[in-house]
Amino acid sequence: MLSLQHISKFYQVGGTRNFVINDISLEVEAGEFISIMGPSGSGKSTLLNIIGMLDEPSSGYHYFVGETVHQLKDKQRSALYKKYIGFVFQAYHLIDELTVYENIETPLIYQDFKSTERKAMVADMLDRFQIVGKKDLFPAQLSGGQQQLVGIARALIAGPKLLLADEPTGNLNSKQGEEIMQLFKKLNKEDGVTIIQVTHSEKNAEYGSRIINLLDGRIESSKQL
Amino acid sequence: MFRNYFKIAMRGFGRQKLFTFINVVGLSIGISAAVVIYLIVHFDFTFDKFHKDGDRIYRIVTNYTYSGNAGFNSGVCGPMGGAVKNQVTGIEVVAPFFTLGQPDVFIPGNTAVPVRFKNQENIILADGNYFKIFEYKWLAGSAQHALDAPNQVVITSDQAKKYFPTLSYDQMIGKIVTYDTLKTTVTGIVQTIKENTDFNFHDFISYSTNQTNKTIADQLQLTKWGATNSESQLFVKLSPKTKTAHIEKQINGIFNKNYKERAGVSHSYHLQPLSDMHFNENYYNFFDDRIASKTTLYGLLTIASFLLLLGCINFVNLTTAQATQRAKEIGIRKTMGSSRKQLILQFLSETFFITLAAVIISIALTPLILKLFADFIAPGINANLLGQPNLILFLVILTVMVSLLSGFYPAILLSGYKPIMVLKNQSVPNSSKSHNAYLRKSLTITQFIIAQFFIMATILVSKQIYYVMHKDMGFKKDAILIISAPWKNLTIKKNRLLIDYIRSIPQVSLAGLGGPPPSEDGNNSTESTYMDGKKEVKIELDEKYGDENYINVYHIKLLAGRNLRASDSTSGFLINETYARLINPQYPLEAVGKQIEKFNGDKTMQVIGVVGDFNQMSLHESITPLAILKGNQTYNYARIHIALKPEIAGGNEWKTAIASMGTYWKQIYPDDDFDYRFFDDSIAKFYASEQHTATLLAWATGLSIFISCLGLLGLAIYTTNQRTKEIGVRKVLGASVAQIVTLLSTEVVSLILIAFLVITPIAWWAMNKWMQSFADRTTISWWIFVLSGAGMIITAVFVSSFQTVKAAIANPVKSLRSE
Ligand SMILES: Nc1ncnc2c1ncn2[C@@H]1O[C@H](COP(=O)(O)OP(=O)(O)OP(=O)(O)O)[C@@H](O)[C@H]1O
Ligand SMILES: [Mg+2]
């Protein structure tokens, strides 16, 4: 579903190029559940953002669901993104001004779903995550774990094929983290959503089907579970 | 989607109550000003725009020069109408008409005494051609023949209802209407014009009445090429595609064939477009109709645009200052799949909601503002939305324009943020060096430029008004009452009876008969010749008529010779010093006793005294040669000039005296209303238009300072919030409250100083230009500029101090811990 070939990303610092991603090649099949690990500053987030088309590599080739991403215009890229990708963040990144219900609904608005359809889909999602009672609350009125649930619900609402998660459990306690991981596993197994997550926790990494270790912008090791 | 935007916008406004308030108030002021000024400007610019083929309708006017002075007359000489009709090619219709001077109208009723309407204006003599140029709706009678025969009259519907309240229009035909002594028969009723027009005539008496009525024929002067009267007007409708120059050439040709110009005088005829009539101050219209000044209208438009601009600037400044706060939302929305276009739309719709709120407030405020400014605003102007689709259209356009102007830049800026920056928790570049901060500073400078310009202009205009009102014009102007006898029933004998009575009133110290007072709008000029040895000195001069009391009532100084005496003949006169200097530049006082030839064409006069110079007109004009003389015409003594004794403070002796004069007046002129004025009031009226300018400027100044300060306060709140940590650190390091306030105020002060440097030369130039309209003017002192600059700085520092002081006295430990 996804192929990166010789992807590099550097920042020009003074006169020298500072490589954050250094010639990474990576194939991801549909249905995989990949955990990316590595020390702080090794380029995990950068890699994930490149995969999610939020960031652009300095060089290399990028293919996604048969499209040549590195040749696409911004508009086509965001259309592709809208259609296939959902993002979950460590800091949840909910819109503070919107209620739980409205946060989950937002991606549907941008994808031009009709109001009645949206209602049904959001109700379904609230049900599935058992947060119906919280739907009219604002993010500030939720606990961290609840906020992350909303974040995931929002990422899943439009039915993405690829879910990208950057330290989704980073701000949660271990029990909350475990629940989220169970959820991911279920999504991957039952709904066939391809998942790529960044994590610092060995335990959480092992929910995946493959673990990739990054060091200084290179893939140091990759192990199939 | 729009509902969604609306919801988010409303919540945002709720959270940012102060900023929203500032934005709405600022925009409301600008928009209210724009709406009111739109109503004023639209009103004046739609005058007589509705006439069919209006672009082919012209008035023939007379321009003349008289010893080098330009003169303008909205009329033509009597024979011109007939000559143009018979001899000029390229004209479709020629319509001469004559405006009658305020006759009394009598309607015979059921009682023996007819119903009387006193001193009616807007009555003209016209023929059927008038109705061919200006189309009216005929309610009874017909355009073709209504005014064919002498002694016929056509009346507009509104006036007809006053004359014959119980009759239908058809029943009015054939009724008798008498104008003073002229008896006419109603032959037509036309619909009163409802659009904005200067053509407010309501009685049209047949022009051919001059064939049967000698008084009318005398007034029309149909054979005198030398007499031009503004009451005799001539309208033409050109054939399609005719050039005005072609017509003007023919008309001037006809005039020159029929009339030999006197030396020093020349006439020329011009076609004045219909669209020019409402604005050209050179020509009177018909009955002292208001002439609108395009300069004033453009000035108003400028004020409105500035106030709008100030409101928009506040919006841009406050929105971009808050950009960081919104950056997160933008980033998230982009990762949710929002396109940039959608975000721009979202921000623009937020601006739109704010603007809409401001527009609604303005609609509610407009009637109040119109009431507040009723003095300046023509009575026909109203803010009724239903009757004015154009106003609705204007509001729609205004809303869209203001939304774009205020919202476009912030929308582009905000929607341009890359989500990655936000998501990586990097701060959005918003430091004091960023592009965006420069823009904010430039916009703030612009606000200060506008505000300071208004301050400077207000100070100067007020200074000039103070100057002209307090300048010694060379005569006494307070405690002087002027009574004007009714010109229709005036006789010198009656005036003498009246003045004898007035002199017997204890409050009157002196009273005299004469013509216009020493200073009045409009003058009466003539020519004279002085023989300096063999050399002929031609002198053009002003005349003032008065008796032996005239100069004493007004405390005009007699410099040499003697005053007029009751026993003097009309050939001795007083001249002013300017005149005397033309006779004897070195020793002007020696002009006493000199002979003046060809006075008023043929008279020989003798100078019996020289009086000090005084301003014969407003200080817009300079002092010119002048003679004070005894006249032999009734109208030379139409006015009674009365010097009153000082009133005891809080007393009402003057009121009593005036009431007593009024009672006696009724015995002498029973048919006319008592007409009196205080001289100083008339002098103040010279500067009515400047007073209006000053009032408007004062408002513009107040409002622009207010809007700018609101914006400033908003920015101060924002920057102090941004700098909380810095302030905390500085305080821990030992900075005093005063030092912190100074630090926070330096930026504002430097912005004002930059604005000051930019605007001062421009303001100086503009003031200089405005002052050119005064012959006698105050100086543009340096302190005007210093005062406005300093005033602006003090105001701005004061306003931002609400925030800066609060930040400076805050406990540093608190602000540092929360970081
Ligand atoms: N705008 C930038 N300019 C220069 N260097 C940058 C920029 N953004 C990121 N980097 C560098 O890129 C490197 C990789 O950053 P990245 O956020 O991908 O690390 P990470 O592996 O996600 O670390 P963490 O586990 O702490 O989240 C870091 O060393 C960082 O300093
Ligand atoms: Mg990271």
XYZ file of C-alpha atoms in Angstrom, chain B residues 45-644:
600
model
C -26.170 63.391 -6.272
C -29.637 62.200 -7.269
C -31.057 65.689 -7.664
C -32.858 65.993 -10.986
C -31.406 62.761 -12.268
C -34.816 61.413 -13.231
C -35.679 63.761 -16.101
C -36.047 62.104 -19.450
C -33.075 63.007 -21.692
C -31.600 64.945 -18.775
C -28.201 64.938 -20.460
C -29.615 67.086 -23.231
C -31.190 69.661 -20.923
C -29.242 72.848 -20.258
C -29.789 76.227 -18.691
C -28.432 79.206 -20.586
C -26.541 81.374 -18.118
C -24.788 84.725 -18.395
C -21.177 85.195 -17.357
C -19.796 88.663 -17.389
C -16.700 90.558 -16.469
C -16.922 94.014 -15.046
C -13.661 95.920 -14.776
C -11.789 92.674 -14.520
C -14.115 91.058 -11.971
C -15.949 87.930 -12.956
C -19.687 87.824 -12.431
C -22.247 85.096 -12.877
C -25.951 85.289 -13.465
C -28.282 82.334 -13.707
C -30.643 84.332 -15.939
C -30.509 85.866 -19.397
C -31.656 89.174 -20.803
C -35.343 89.422 -21.724
C -35.177 89.108 -25.527
C -32.872 86.089 -25.434
C -35.634 83.493 -25.151
C -37.397 84.589 -28.321
C -34.136 85.026 -30.227
C -32.870 81.542 -29.335
C -36.192 80.011 -30.352
C -36.168 81.701 -33.770
C -32.519 81.799 -34.718
C -30.525 78.994 -33.101
C -30.249 75.597 -34.777
C -29.671 72.357 -32.933
C -32.228 72.936 -30.205
C -35.330 70.820 -29.804
C -37.231 72.846 -27.207
C -36.716 76.327 -25.793
C -38.441 77.065 -22.505
C -38.097 80.527 -21.007
C -39.642 81.111 -17.622
C -39.751 83.858 -15.044
C -39.766 83.391 -11.290
C -42.269 85.687 -9.591
C -41.264 87.436 -6.381
C -43.437 86.136 -3.588
C -46.929 87.265 -4.507
C -49.855 86.788 -2.151
C -52.277 84.206 -3.491
C -56.022 84.680 -3.118
C -58.597 81.943 -3.560
C -62.185 83.142 -3.674
C -64.211 81.011 -1.319
C -67.786 80.921 -0.082
C -67.187 83.875 2.206
C -66.865 87.461 1.027
C -63.152 87.611 1.906
C -61.017 85.330 -0.246
C -58.618 82.853 1.401
C -55.154 84.349 1.371
C -51.737 82.645 1.165
C -49.044 85.173 1.993
C -45.703 85.606 0.194
C -45.767 82.446 -1.865
C -42.549 81.218 -3.444
C -42.115 78.840 -6.346
C -44.529 80.588 -8.652
C -43.325 81.077 -12.214
C -44.446 82.293 -15.571
C -43.932 79.530 -18.102
C -45.265 78.315 -21.405
C -46.110 74.862 -22.709
C -42.472 74.265 -23.641
C -41.546 73.999 -19.981
C -43.649 70.846 -19.810
C -42.042 69.548 -22.998
C -38.594 69.684 -21.382
C -39.660 68.556 -17.937
C -42.289 65.871 -18.127
C -44.973 65.940 -15.475
C -47.881 63.607 -14.964
C -51.080 65.417 -15.811
C -53.937 64.799 -13.411
C -56.281 67.256 -15.138
C -55.889 69.338 -18.297
C -53.213 68.610 -20.881
C -49.616 69.519 -21.584
C -50.486 70.603 -25.119
C -52.761 73.546 -24.468
C -52.918 74.295 -20.741
C -50.766 77.418 -20.951
C -51.639 78.694 -24.427
C -53.630 81.783 -23.510
C -52.874 84.654 -21.111
C -54.082 84.416 -17.505
C -54.081 80.665 -17.292
C -52.419 78.682 -14.539
C -51.286 75.084 -13.998
C -50.885 73.955 -10.386
C -49.138 70.953 -8.859
C -51.250 68.475 -6.957
C -49.871 69.271 -3.480
C -50.447 72.986 -3.882
C -53.859 72.451 -5.497
C -54.980 70.542 -2.420
C -53.997 73.540 -0.302
C -55.948 75.931 -2.500
C -59.000 73.710 -3.008
C -59.030 71.151 -0.213
C -62.523 69.881 -1.005
C -62.420 69.625 -4.789
C -61.335 66.808 -7.056
C -58.651 67.656 -9.622
C -61.201 67.802 -12.418
C -63.410 70.126 -10.428
C -60.485 72.513 -9.937
C -60.296 73.245 -13.662
C -61.853 76.609 -14.363
C -61.462 77.910 -10.809
C -60.017 81.360 -10.222
C -56.654 81.959 -8.517
C -55.436 85.534 -8.014
C -51.742 86.423 -7.600
C -51.611 89.845 -5.897
C -53.831 91.477 -8.526
C -53.343 89.087 -11.426
C -56.461 86.997 -11.927
C -55.959 83.579 -13.539
C -58.011 80.511 -14.377
C -56.851 76.988 -13.540
C -56.373 74.970 -16.734
C -54.307 72.043 -15.506
C -53.159 70.043 -12.488
C -49.839 68.183 -12.593
C -48.469 65.664 -10.123
C -46.021 67.154 -7.614
C -42.538 65.754 -8.271
C -41.662 63.218 -5.594
C -38.018 62.663 -6.565
C -35.212 64.928 -5.355
C -35.414 68.087 -7.393
C -34.614 71.768 -7.400
C -37.670 72.360 -9.568
C -40.135 72.890 -6.768
C -42.420 75.231 -8.696
C -46.033 74.693 -7.883
C -47.866 77.427 -9.799
C -47.197 77.907 -13.519
C -48.854 81.038 -14.922
C -48.982 81.307 -18.697
C -46.000 83.248 -20.056
C -48.228 84.943 -22.598
C -49.891 86.812 -19.709
C -47.322 89.530 -20.475
C -49.389 90.413 -23.562
C -52.310 91.537 -21.426
C -50.647 92.615 -18.183
C -48.354 95.600 -18.193
C -46.756 94.933 -14.778
C -45.675 91.499 -15.951
C -44.475 92.836 -19.306
C -42.359 95.447 -17.498
C -40.753 92.810 -15.348
C -39.899 90.554 -18.288
C -38.101 93.393 -20.132
C -38.549 91.485 -23.364
C -36.810 94.073 -25.514
C -33.864 95.092 -23.322
C -30.631 93.347 -24.323
C -28.713 95.245 -21.649
C -30.650 94.056 -18.605
C -29.899 90.608 -17.223
C -32.114 89.354 -14.469
C -31.662 86.060 -12.661
C -35.454 85.752 -12.484
C -35.575 85.404 -16.262
C -34.313 81.909 -16.903
C -33.958 79.989 -20.116
C -33.862 76.221 -20.411
C -33.209 74.365 -23.640
C -33.230 70.778 -24.739
C -30.664 70.164 -27.443
C -31.266 67.924 -30.411
C -29.465 64.603 -30.045
C -25.719 64.724 -30.610
C -25.506 68.511 -30.671
C -22.298 70.015 -29.313
C -22.746 72.678 -26.630
C -19.987 74.796 -28.174
C -21.998 74.968 -31.391
C -25.001 76.374 -29.504
C -22.955 78.736 -27.329
C -21.322 80.208 -30.423
C -24.677 80.976 -31.999
C -26.072 82.539 -28.831
C -23.071 84.769 -28.271
C -23.280 85.746 -31.936
C -26.898 86.826 -31.511
C -26.050 88.849 -28.424
C -23.154 90.655 -30.027
C -25.297 91.500 -33.049
C -27.933 93.103 -30.863
C -25.916 94.757 -28.156
C -22.849 96.918 -28.051
C -20.847 96.252 -24.899
C -19.983 99.198 -22.679
C -16.292 99.741 -22.035
C -14.957 97.441 -19.354
C -17.932 95.104 -19.440
C -18.297 91.921 -21.431
C -20.986 89.256 -21.483
C -20.767 85.664 -22.569
C -23.409 82.968 -22.610
C -22.915 79.398 -21.537
C -24.878 76.195 -21.389
C -25.016 74.907 -17.846
C -25.822 71.184 -17.758
C -28.827 70.176 -15.681
C -26.534 67.965 -13.598
C -24.415 70.989 -12.637
C -27.272 73.031 -11.238
C -27.425 71.473 -7.809
C -23.714 72.008 -7.219
C -22.542 75.186 -8.919
C -22.229 77.898 -6.312
C -21.756 80.585 -8.971
C -25.387 80.504 -9.981
C -28.471 80.879 -7.870
C -31.169 78.450 -8.703
C -34.678 79.752 -8.367
C -35.751 80.681 -4.883
C -32.581 80.588 -2.855
C -32.514 76.806 -3.136
C -29.723 75.068 -1.327
C -26.672 74.583 -3.512
C -24.719 71.520 -2.450
C -20.952 71.775 -2.302
C -19.122 68.957 -4.001
C -16.046 69.786 -1.948
C -18.014 69.221 1.230
C -19.487 66.007 -0.115
C -16.066 64.697 -1.093
C -14.760 65.780 2.313
C -17.495 63.777 3.965
C -16.678 60.762 1.817
C -13.060 61.053 2.895
C -14.060 61.155 6.551
C -16.267 58.101 6.103
C -13.537 56.140 4.355
C -11.019 57.048 7.026
C -13.286 55.968 9.856
C -14.056 52.725 8.038
C -10.383 52.179 7.428
C -9.630 52.692 11.118
C -12.205 50.066 12.075
C -10.795 47.625 9.532
C -7.274 48.235 10.778
C -8.330 47.359 14.318
C -9.755 44.152 13.008
C -6.645 43.185 11.060
C -4.365 44.112 13.952
C -6.233 42.268 16.639
C -6.816 39.198 14.502
C -3.236 38.820 13.379
C -1.989 39.498 16.892
C -4.023 36.549 18.063
C -2.825 34.350 15.238
C -0.783 32.114 17.538
C -3.834 31.266 19.531
C -5.603 30.068 16.451
C -2.648 28.348 14.887
C -3.385 25.099 16.704
C -6.943 24.961 15.465
C -5.742 25.628 11.947
C -3.168 22.865 12.100
C -5.683 20.354 13.378
C -8.258 21.303 10.805
C -5.713 20.824 8.065
C -4.852 17.349 9.324
C -8.612 16.676 9.404
C -8.621 17.317 5.686
C -9.566 20.969 5.462
C -8.317 22.702 2.355
C -6.835 26.177 2.524
C -9.816 27.495 0.636
C -12.160 26.164 3.262
C -10.135 27.775 6.024
C -10.083 31.112 4.235
C -13.825 30.822 3.873
C -14.153 30.053 7.548
C -12.151 33.088 8.634
C -13.882 35.333 6.149
C -17.226 34.211 7.443
C -16.135 35.076 10.968
C -15.260 38.540 9.750
C -18.565 38.624 7.981
C -20.461 37.909 11.200
C -18.637 40.705 13.010
C -19.296 43.085 10.149
C -22.922 42.074 10.014
C -23.308 42.786 13.709
C -21.726 46.191 13.151
C -24.020 46.868 10.192
C -27.100 46.006 12.233
C -25.977 48.310 15.028
C -25.355 51.031 12.465
C -28.822 50.652 10.984
C -30.253 51.155 14.444
C -28.008 54.147 15.110
C -28.477 55.957 11.810
C -31.817 57.655 12.620
C -30.308 58.965 15.859
C -27.257 60.299 14.067
C -29.446 61.977 11.460
C -31.314 63.687 14.287
C -28.090 64.718 15.981
C -26.787 66.322 12.788
C -30.146 67.713 11.691
C -28.537 71.142 11.280
C -26.336 69.977 8.437
C -28.553 67.422 6.875
C -31.181 68.286 4.312
C -34.645 67.483 5.663
C -35.448 65.061 2.835
C -32.855 62.568 4.057
C -34.053 59.594 6.053
C -32.798 56.133 6.935
C -35.954 54.301 6.024
C -34.747 50.992 4.584
C -38.016 49.995 2.989
C -38.378 53.043 0.796
C -34.758 52.962 -0.374
C -33.685 49.816 -2.162
C -30.477 51.646 -3.048
C -29.667 51.887 0.665
C -30.114 48.150 1.064
C -27.850 47.555 -1.908
C -25.298 49.927 -0.396
C -25.410 48.072 2.915
C -24.871 44.760 1.165
C -21.921 46.095 -0.788
C -20.532 47.757 2.326
C -20.813 44.551 4.340
C -19.018 42.537 1.687
C -16.337 45.176 1.191
C -15.626 45.688 4.866
C -15.563 41.927 5.437
C -13.023 41.498 2.676
C -10.958 44.498 3.695
C -10.737 43.391 7.324
C -10.798 39.663 6.829
C -8.769 39.001 3.748
C -5.270 39.454 5.090
C -5.841 37.629 8.386
C -7.538 34.811 6.488
C -4.641 34.430 4.087
C -2.133 34.635 6.904
C -3.862 32.172 9.199
C -4.811 29.656 6.558
C -1.225 29.602 5.359
C 0.142 27.994 8.525
C 1.695 24.601 7.954
C 0.084 22.025 10.208
C 3.423 20.415 10.887
C 4.709 23.479 12.696
C 1.788 23.475 15.020
C 1.797 19.772 15.583
C 5.456 19.757 16.418
C 4.597 22.350 19.052
C 6.870 24.830 17.415
C 5.716 28.334 18.018
C 4.351 30.094 14.996
C 6.654 32.899 13.963
C 5.095 35.915 15.588
C 8.059 37.616 17.115
C 8.494 41.354 16.914
C 10.606 41.020 13.818
C 8.220 39.006 11.710
C 6.587 40.312 8.590
C 3.282 40.211 10.328
C 4.455 42.393 13.201
C 5.763 44.955 10.728
C 2.422 45.011 9.050
C 0.727 45.535 12.380
C 3.026 48.422 13.167
C 2.451 50.047 9.780
C -1.272 49.765 10.230
C -1.073 51.319 13.679
C 1.020 54.137 12.253
C -1.651 54.648 9.606
C -4.249 54.980 12.331
C -2.182 57.579 14.130
C -1.627 59.440 10.891
C -5.344 59.711 10.287
C -6.123 60.632 13.880
C -3.412 63.282 14.035
C -4.489 64.791 10.756
C -7.969 65.242 12.125
C -6.634 66.727 15.349
C -4.443 69.207 13.507
C -7.219 70.201 11.128
C -9.695 70.671 13.963
C -7.337 72.893 15.913
C -6.565 75.017 12.902
C -10.151 75.421 11.734
C -11.226 76.330 15.252
C -8.383 78.791 15.511
C -9.376 80.447 12.243
C -13.036 80.623 13.260
C -12.065 82.151 16.583
C -9.931 84.615 14.698
C -12.606 85.728 12.263
C -15.270 85.936 14.940
C -13.118 88.009 17.261
C -11.254 90.086 14.760
C -12.080 93.782 14.891
C -13.851 94.264 11.584
C -13.780 98.018 11.967
C -17.283 98.440 13.347
C -19.374 97.529 16.364
C -21.396 94.388 15.862
C -23.015 93.510 19.157
C -26.161 95.034 20.612
C -27.255 96.132 17.163
C -30.664 95.273 15.830
C -31.611 95.544 12.167
C -35.235 95.743 11.110
C -36.035 95.159 7.434
C -39.177 96.825 6.177
C -41.281 94.679 3.824
C -40.180 95.576 0.322
C -43.654 95.219 -1.134
C -45.344 97.706 1.166
C -42.320 99.809 2.004
C -42.449 103.618 1.948
C -39.944 106.040 3.439
C -42.769 107.785 5.225
C -43.855 104.641 7.040
C -40.239 103.868 7.947
C -39.857 107.357 9.413
C -42.938 106.828 11.559
C -41.494 103.534 12.717
C -38.049 104.930 13.520
C -39.543 107.876 15.424
C -41.377 105.427 17.601
C -38.270 103.262 18.045
C -36.214 106.268 19.161
C -38.756 106.845 21.915
C -38.083 103.415 23.424
C -35.766 103.901 26.432
C -33.592 100.867 25.575
C -32.610 102.333 22.208
C -29.555 104.535 22.260
C -29.487 105.452 18.575
C -31.351 104.537 15.398
C -30.798 105.344 11.752
C -32.236 104.515 8.356
C -30.232 103.014 5.560
C -29.620 100.116 3.249
C -27.608 97.011 4.105
C -25.417 97.029 7.249
C -21.647 97.671 6.951
C -20.944 94.008 6.370
C -23.174 91.663 4.461
C -22.997 88.826 1.975
C -23.376 90.360 -1.446
C -22.472 93.866 -2.428
C -23.606 96.717 -4.546
C -20.857 98.017 -6.756
C -20.493 100.894 -9.122
C -17.816 102.918 -10.868
C -16.349 106.362 -10.487
C -13.601 108.481 -11.967
C -11.221 110.819 -10.211
C -9.243 113.356 -12.216
C -5.753 113.489 -10.800
C -4.646 116.559 -12.712
C -4.977 115.306 -16.277
C -4.789 111.648 -15.309
C -8.049 109.741 -15.153
C -8.231 107.314 -12.161
C -11.049 104.825 -12.582
C -12.182 103.402 -9.290
C -14.644 100.611 -8.797
C -16.319 100.800 -5.456
C -18.950 99.472 -3.113
C -21.886 101.587 -2.034
C -23.587 101.637 1.334
C -26.594 103.837 1.873
C -27.278 105.447 5.209
C -28.411 108.564 6.936
C -26.459 110.771 9.345
C -26.769 108.162 12.116
C -25.481 105.213 10.112
C -21.778 105.445 10.981
C -22.536 106.259 14.602
C -24.788 103.262 15.117
C -21.950 101.051 13.944
C -19.132 103.067 15.567
C -17.412 103.484 12.240
C -14.500 105.857 12.793
C -14.487 109.188 11.052
C -10.851 109.926 10.220
C -11.187 113.292 8.496
C -13.846 115.724 7.281
C -17.309 115.440 8.704
C -20.223 113.008 8.885
C -23.281 113.213 6.625
C -25.920 115.654 7.809
C -29.679 115.501 7.556
C -29.580 118.705 5.524
C -26.965 117.439 3.040
C -27.883 116.869 -0.590
C -27.183 113.462 -2.098
C -24.016 114.647 -3.831
C -21.759 114.629 -0.762
C -20.454 111.319 0.503
C -18.091 109.537 2.826
C -15.371 107.264 1.501
C -13.258 104.692 3.244
C -9.516 104.874 3.691
C -8.816 102.350 0.917
C -10.679 104.595 -1.522
C -8.929 107.668 -0.177
C -5.541 106.056 -0.789
C -6.422 105.610 -4.453
C -7.048 109.347 -4.633
C -4.018 110.328 -2.599
C -1.732 107.436 -1.763
C 0.491 109.460 0.535
C -1.973 111.623 2.390
C -5.272 109.802 2.121
C -6.983 112.138 4.548
C -6.529 114.948 2.067
C -9.100 113.343 -0.145
C -11.670 115.361 1.769
C -13.203 117.984 -0.490
C -12.142 116.288 -3.736
C -14.511 115.974 -6.690
C -15.432 112.548 -8.026
C -16.717 112.389 -11.590
C -18.909 109.964 -13.448
C -20.103 108.403 -10.227
C -22.590 105.718 -11.143
C -22.149 106.736 -14.768
C -22.894 110.433 -14.716
C -23.035 112.014 -11.263
C -20.461 114.386 -9.848
C -19.901 113.858 -6.144
C -17.844 115.465 -3.426
C -15.933 113.712 -0.661
C -17.015 115.214 2.638
C -15.330 112.758 4.967
C -13.015 109.778 5.197
C -13.917 106.867 7.460
C -11.728 104.068 8.744
C -11.622 100.830 6.774
C -13.951 98.049 7.774
C -14.733 94.667 6.264
C -17.697 95.078 3.939
C -18.066 91.336 3.591
C -16.845 88.260 5.450
C -13.125 87.863 6.043
C -13.068 85.618 2.996
C -12.966 88.877 1.054
C -10.548 91.746 1.321
C -11.438 95.362 1.939
C -12.265 97.305 -1.227
C -12.975 100.996 -1.943
C -16.296 102.047 -0.477
C -18.634 104.993 -0.353
C -21.273 105.737 2.266
C -23.905 108.009 0.810
C -27.440 109.246 1.055
C -29.748 107.682 -1.493
C -32.844 108.959 -3.166
C -34.553 105.614 -3.698
C -37.017 104.118 -1.279
C -34.980 100.910 -0.993
C -31.941 102.924 0.113
C -33.793 103.344 3.389
C -35.447 99.954 3.676
C -33.726 99.071 6.937
C -33.672 100.509 10.375
C -30.342 100.196 12.199
C -30.732 100.308 15.953
C -28.036 100.518 18.626
C -29.357 99.108 21.894
